[in-house]
Amino acid sequence: MNQETSQLVASERHFTIQLSSTHRGARLARLLAVEQLRFWGLGGVVDPATQVVAELVNNAVTHGHVDGRDFRLGMTLGDTTLLVEATDTRGDRLPLIAARSGEEEGGRGLLIVAGLALRWGVRRGPVPQKTVWAELALS
């Protein structure tokens, strides 16, 4: 995941883009995700899906950043669900959900993901990568 340029792959049911691991890259990922969701005709899930994309890609560039390495956003449209995945190159740093006290520095964004998604999790590999994913209902 170390490219000079962004790579975009889109099909009838799958979208993936590789972008620089910067806040500008995260913003572009959110904007492109919204357009892809609209292209798929998923107007009803644009808001929750955009929030999940925002949290996952923000975490990828904030906590998964390695100089000179990119992150990847993927979305897969299923029959009843939308799978959102953010892959970064810090497989050694797994995300944690903060306790609900609000005193922690991080992890609150994943509380939002957990509230919007049917389920979410982390998949390790291939080294040095990890993928944080969330599955949303389409209805």
PDB file of C-alpha atoms in Angstrom:
ATOM      1  CA  MET A   1       0.000   0.000   0.000  1.00  0.00           C
ATOM      2  CA  ASN A   2       2.654   2.459  -0.968  1.00  0.00           C
ATOM      3  CA  GLN A   3       1.788   4.107  -4.269  1.00  0.00           C
ATOM      4  CA  GLU A   4       2.576   7.432  -5.849  1.00  0.00           C
ATOM      5  CA  THR A   5      -1.013   7.956  -7.008  1.00  0.00           C
ATOM      6  CA  SER A   6      -4.472   7.102  -5.752  1.00  0.00           C
ATOM      7  CA  GLN A   7      -6.089   4.007  -7.157  1.00  0.00           C
ATOM      8  CA  LEU A   8      -9.838   3.682  -7.651  1.00  0.00           C
ATOM      9  CA  VAL A   9     -11.707   0.486  -8.409  1.00  0.00           C
ATOM     10  CA  ALA A  10     -15.473   0.530  -8.715  1.00  0.00           C
ATOM     11  CA  SER A  11     -17.863  -2.106  -9.940  1.00  0.00           C
ATOM     12  CA  GLU A  12     -21.535  -2.835  -9.698  1.00  0.00           C
ATOM     13  CA  ARG A  13     -21.196  -4.016  -6.084  1.00  0.00           C
ATOM     14  CA  HIS A  14     -17.702  -3.085  -4.931  1.00  0.00           C
ATOM     15  CA  PHE A  15     -15.811   0.197  -4.479  1.00  0.00           C
ATOM     16  CA  THR A  16     -12.234   0.615  -3.295  1.00  0.00           C
ATOM     17  CA  ILE A  17      -9.828   3.510  -3.272  1.00  0.00           C
ATOM     18  CA  GLN A  18      -6.307   3.909  -1.995  1.00  0.00           C
ATOM     19  CA  LEU A  19      -5.382   7.381  -0.772  1.00  0.00           C
ATOM     20  CA  SER A  20      -2.591   9.145   1.075  1.00  0.00           C
ATOM     21  CA  SER A  21      -2.763   8.707   4.822  1.00  0.00           C
ATOM     22  CA  THR A  22      -3.574  12.358   5.502  1.00  0.00           C
ATOM     23  CA  HIS A  23      -6.616  14.267   6.662  1.00  0.00           C
ATOM     24  CA  ARG A  24      -7.050  15.454   3.064  1.00  0.00           C
ATOM     25  CA  GLY A  25      -7.076  11.800   1.955  1.00  0.00           C
ATOM     26  CA  ALA A  26      -9.687  10.989   4.615  1.00  0.00           C
ATOM     27  CA  ARG A  27     -11.880  13.872   3.468  1.00  0.00           C
ATOM     28  CA  LEU A  28     -11.632  12.750  -0.147  1.00  0.00           C
ATOM     29  CA  ALA A  29     -12.515   9.186   0.884  1.00  0.00           C
ATOM     30  CA  ARG A  30     -15.701  10.449   2.584  1.00  0.00           C
ATOM     31  CA  LEU A  31     -16.708  12.531  -0.435  1.00  0.00           C
ATOM     32  CA  LEU A  32     -16.117   9.678  -2.875  1.00  0.00           C
ATOM     33  CA  ALA A  33     -17.990   7.257  -0.617  1.00  0.00           C
ATOM     34  CA  VAL A  34     -21.050   9.529  -0.628  1.00  0.00           C
ATOM     35  CA  GLU A  35     -21.000   9.718  -4.415  1.00  0.00           C
ATOM     36  CA  GLN A  36     -20.663   5.940  -4.712  1.00  0.00           C
ATOM     37  CA  LEU A  37     -23.568   5.368  -2.301  1.00  0.00           C
ATOM     38  CA  ARG A  38     -25.710   7.731  -4.352  1.00  0.00           C
ATOM     39  CA  PHE A  39     -24.661   5.978  -7.559  1.00  0.00           C
ATOM     40  CA  TRP A  40     -25.795   2.689  -6.020  1.00  0.00           C
ATOM     41  CA  GLY A  41     -29.139   4.311  -5.176  1.00  0.00           C
ATOM     42  CA  LEU A  42     -28.668   4.009  -1.421  1.00  0.00           C
ATOM     43  CA  GLY A  43     -30.066   7.383  -0.422  1.00  0.00           C
ATOM     44  CA  GLY A  44     -31.546   5.960   2.776  1.00  0.00           C
ATOM     45  CA  VAL A  45     -28.192   4.847   4.167  1.00  0.00           C
ATOM     46  CA  VAL A  46     -26.010   7.722   2.992  1.00  0.00           C
ATOM     47  CA  ASP A  47     -26.008   9.504   6.365  1.00  0.00           C
ATOM     48  CA  PRO A  48     -25.186   6.546   8.634  1.00  0.00           C
ATOM     49  CA  ALA A  49     -22.773   5.060   6.096  1.00  0.00           C
ATOM     50  CA  THR A  50     -21.004   8.404   5.694  1.00  0.00           C
ATOM     51  CA  GLN A  51     -20.612   8.674   9.462  1.00  0.00           C
ATOM     52  CA  VAL A  52     -19.134   5.163   9.625  1.00  0.00           C
ATOM     53  CA  VAL A  53     -16.777   5.903   6.713  1.00  0.00           C
ATOM     54  CA  ALA A  54     -15.730   9.160   8.394  1.00  0.00           C
ATOM     55  CA  GLU A  55     -14.909   7.435  11.682  1.00  0.00           C
ATOM     56  CA  LEU A  56     -13.046   4.509  10.119  1.00  0.00           C
ATOM     57  CA  VAL A  57     -10.924   6.565   7.701  1.00  0.00           C
ATOM     58  CA  ASN A  58     -10.214   9.196  10.350  1.00  0.00           C
ATOM     59  CA  ASN A  59      -8.941   6.426  12.629  1.00  0.00           C
ATOM     60  CA  ALA A  60      -6.862   5.013   9.767  1.00  0.00           C
ATOM     61  CA  VAL A  61      -5.071   8.318   9.175  1.00  0.00           C
ATOM     62  CA  THR A  62      -4.859   9.303  12.856  1.00  0.00           C
ATOM     63  CA  HIS A  63      -3.927   6.044  14.566  1.00  0.00           C
ATOM     64  CA  GLY A  64      -2.805   3.911  11.614  1.00  0.00           C
ATOM     65  CA  HIS A  65      -0.561   6.433   9.881  1.00  0.00           C
ATOM     66  CA  VAL A  66       2.937   5.384   8.823  1.00  0.00           C
ATOM     67  CA  ASP A  67       5.007   7.908   6.863  1.00  0.00           C
ATOM     68  CA  GLY A  68       4.984   7.141   3.160  1.00  0.00           C
ATOM     69  CA  ARG A  69       2.183   4.565   3.399  1.00  0.00           C
ATOM     70  CA  ASP A  70      -1.407   4.897   2.197  1.00  0.00           C
ATOM     71  CA  PHE A  71      -4.748   3.738   3.544  1.00  0.00           C
ATOM     72  CA  ARG A  72      -7.536   2.029   1.632  1.00  0.00           C
ATOM     73  CA  LEU A  73     -11.300   2.430   1.839  1.00  0.00           C
ATOM     74  CA  GLY A  74     -13.507  -0.359   0.558  1.00  0.00           C
ATOM     75  CA  MET A  75     -17.283  -0.702   0.343  1.00  0.00           C
ATOM     76  CA  THR A  76     -19.105  -3.826  -0.729  1.00  0.00           C
ATOM     77  CA  LEU A  77     -22.800  -3.819  -1.480  1.00  0.00           C
ATOM     78  CA  GLY A  78     -24.558  -7.009  -0.402  1.00  0.00           C
ATOM     79  CA  ASP A  79     -28.197  -7.958  -0.815  1.00  0.00           C
ATOM     80  CA  THR A  80     -29.190  -6.615   2.620  1.00  0.00           C
ATOM     81  CA  THR A  81     -25.996  -5.042   3.980  1.00  0.00           C
ATOM     82  CA  LEU A  82     -23.226  -2.609   3.166  1.00  0.00           C
ATOM     83  CA  LEU A  83     -19.711  -3.559   4.270  1.00  0.00           C
ATOM     84  CA  VAL A  84     -17.343  -0.641   4.917  1.00  0.00           C
ATOM     85  CA  GLU A  85     -13.625  -1.366   5.397  1.00  0.00           C
ATOM     86  CA  ALA A  86     -10.648   0.870   6.189  1.00  0.00           C
ATOM     87  CA  THR A  87      -7.193  -0.688   5.854  1.00  0.00           C
ATOM     88  CA  ASP A  88      -4.030   0.901   7.206  1.00  0.00           C
ATOM     89  CA  THR A  89      -0.445  -0.235   7.750  1.00  0.00           C
ATOM     90  CA  ARG A  90      -0.330  -0.210  11.550  1.00  0.00           C
ATOM     91  CA  GLY A  91      -1.399  -3.769  12.284  1.00  0.00           C
ATOM     92  CA  ASP A  92       0.325  -3.488  15.653  1.00  0.00           C
ATOM     93  CA  ARG A  93      -2.204  -0.852  16.857  1.00  0.00           C
ATOM     94  CA  LEU A  94      -5.672  -2.327  17.286  1.00  0.00           C
ATOM     95  CA  PRO A  95      -8.628  -0.030  17.939  1.00  0.00           C
ATOM     96  CA  LEU A  96     -10.289   0.112  21.325  1.00  0.00           C
ATOM     97  CA  ILE A  97     -13.669   1.445  22.320  1.00  0.00           C
ATOM     98  CA  ALA A  98     -13.390   3.937  25.167  1.00  0.00           C
ATOM     99  CA  ALA A  99     -15.438   3.489  28.279  1.00  0.00           C
ATOM    100  CA  ARG A 100     -18.538   5.652  28.350  1.00  0.00           C
ATOM    101  CA  SER A 101     -17.165   8.039  30.979  1.00  0.00           C
ATOM    102  CA  GLY A 102     -15.991  10.466  28.291  1.00  0.00           C
ATOM    103  CA  GLU A 103     -12.646  11.021  30.024  1.00  0.00           C
ATOM    104  CA  GLU A 104     -10.596   8.978  27.543  1.00  0.00           C
ATOM    105  CA  GLU A 105      -8.672  10.580  24.707  1.00  0.00           C
ATOM    106  CA  GLY A 106      -9.919   8.251  21.982  1.00  0.00           C
ATOM    107  CA  GLY A 107     -12.296   5.476  21.120  1.00  0.00           C
ATOM    108  CA  ARG A 108     -15.497   7.497  21.145  1.00  0.00           C
ATOM    109  CA  GLY A 109     -15.772   7.354  17.353  1.00  0.00           C
ATOM    110  CA  LEU A 110     -15.997   3.586  17.517  1.00  0.00           C
ATOM    111  CA  LEU A 111     -18.942   3.948  19.894  1.00  0.00           C
ATOM    112  CA  ILE A 112     -20.680   5.741  17.023  1.00  0.00           C
ATOM    113  CA  VAL A 113     -19.701   2.958  14.622  1.00  0.00           C
ATOM    114  CA  ALA A 114     -20.978   0.324  17.060  1.00  0.00           C
ATOM    115  CA  GLY A 115     -24.268   2.205  17.390  1.00  0.00           C
ATOM    116  CA  LEU A 116     -24.827   2.520  13.636  1.00  0.00           C
ATOM    117  CA  ALA A 117     -23.528  -0.860  12.463  1.00  0.00           C
ATOM    118  CA  LEU A 118     -25.034  -4.309  12.765  1.00  0.00           C
ATOM    119  CA  ARG A 119     -21.549  -5.410  13.767  1.00  0.00           C
ATOM    120  CA  TRP A 120     -17.946  -4.306  13.395  1.00  0.00           C
ATOM    121  CA  GLY A 121     -14.499  -5.752  13.957  1.00  0.00           C
ATOM    122  CA  VAL A 122     -10.829  -5.878  13.069  1.00  0.00           C
ATOM    123  CA  ARG A 123      -9.066  -8.232  10.687  1.00  0.00           C
ATOM    124  CA  ARG A 124      -5.269  -8.499  10.839  1.00  0.00           C
ATOM    125  CA  GLY A 125      -2.969  -8.948   7.885  1.00  0.00           C
ATOM    126  CA  PRO A 126      -1.358  -9.300   5.645  1.00  0.00           C
ATOM    127  CA  VAL A 127       1.502  -7.888   7.708  1.00  0.00           C
ATOM    128  CA  PRO A 128       1.821  -4.991   8.405  1.00  0.00           C
ATOM    129  CA  GLN A 129      -1.843  -4.199   7.686  1.00  0.00           C
ATOM    130  CA  LYS A 130      -5.078  -4.301   9.597  1.00  0.00           C
ATOM    131  CA  THR A 131      -8.612  -3.708   8.383  1.00  0.00           C
ATOM    132  CA  VAL A 132     -11.334  -2.235  10.552  1.00  0.00           C
ATOM    133  CA  TRP A 133     -14.745  -3.078   9.133  1.00  0.00           C
ATOM    134  CA  ALA A 134     -18.395  -2.346   9.845  1.00  0.00           C
ATOM    135  CA  GLU A 135     -21.517  -3.861   8.370  1.00  0.00           C
ATOM    136  CA  LEU A 136     -24.645  -1.707   8.015  1.00  0.00           C
ATOM    137  CA  ALA A 137     -28.216  -2.738   7.245  1.00  0.00           C
ATOM    138  CA  LEU A 138     -29.574  -1.370   3.977  1.00  0.00           C
ATOM    139  CA  SER A 139     -33.128  -0.970   5.240  1.00  0.00           C
TER     140      SER A 139
END
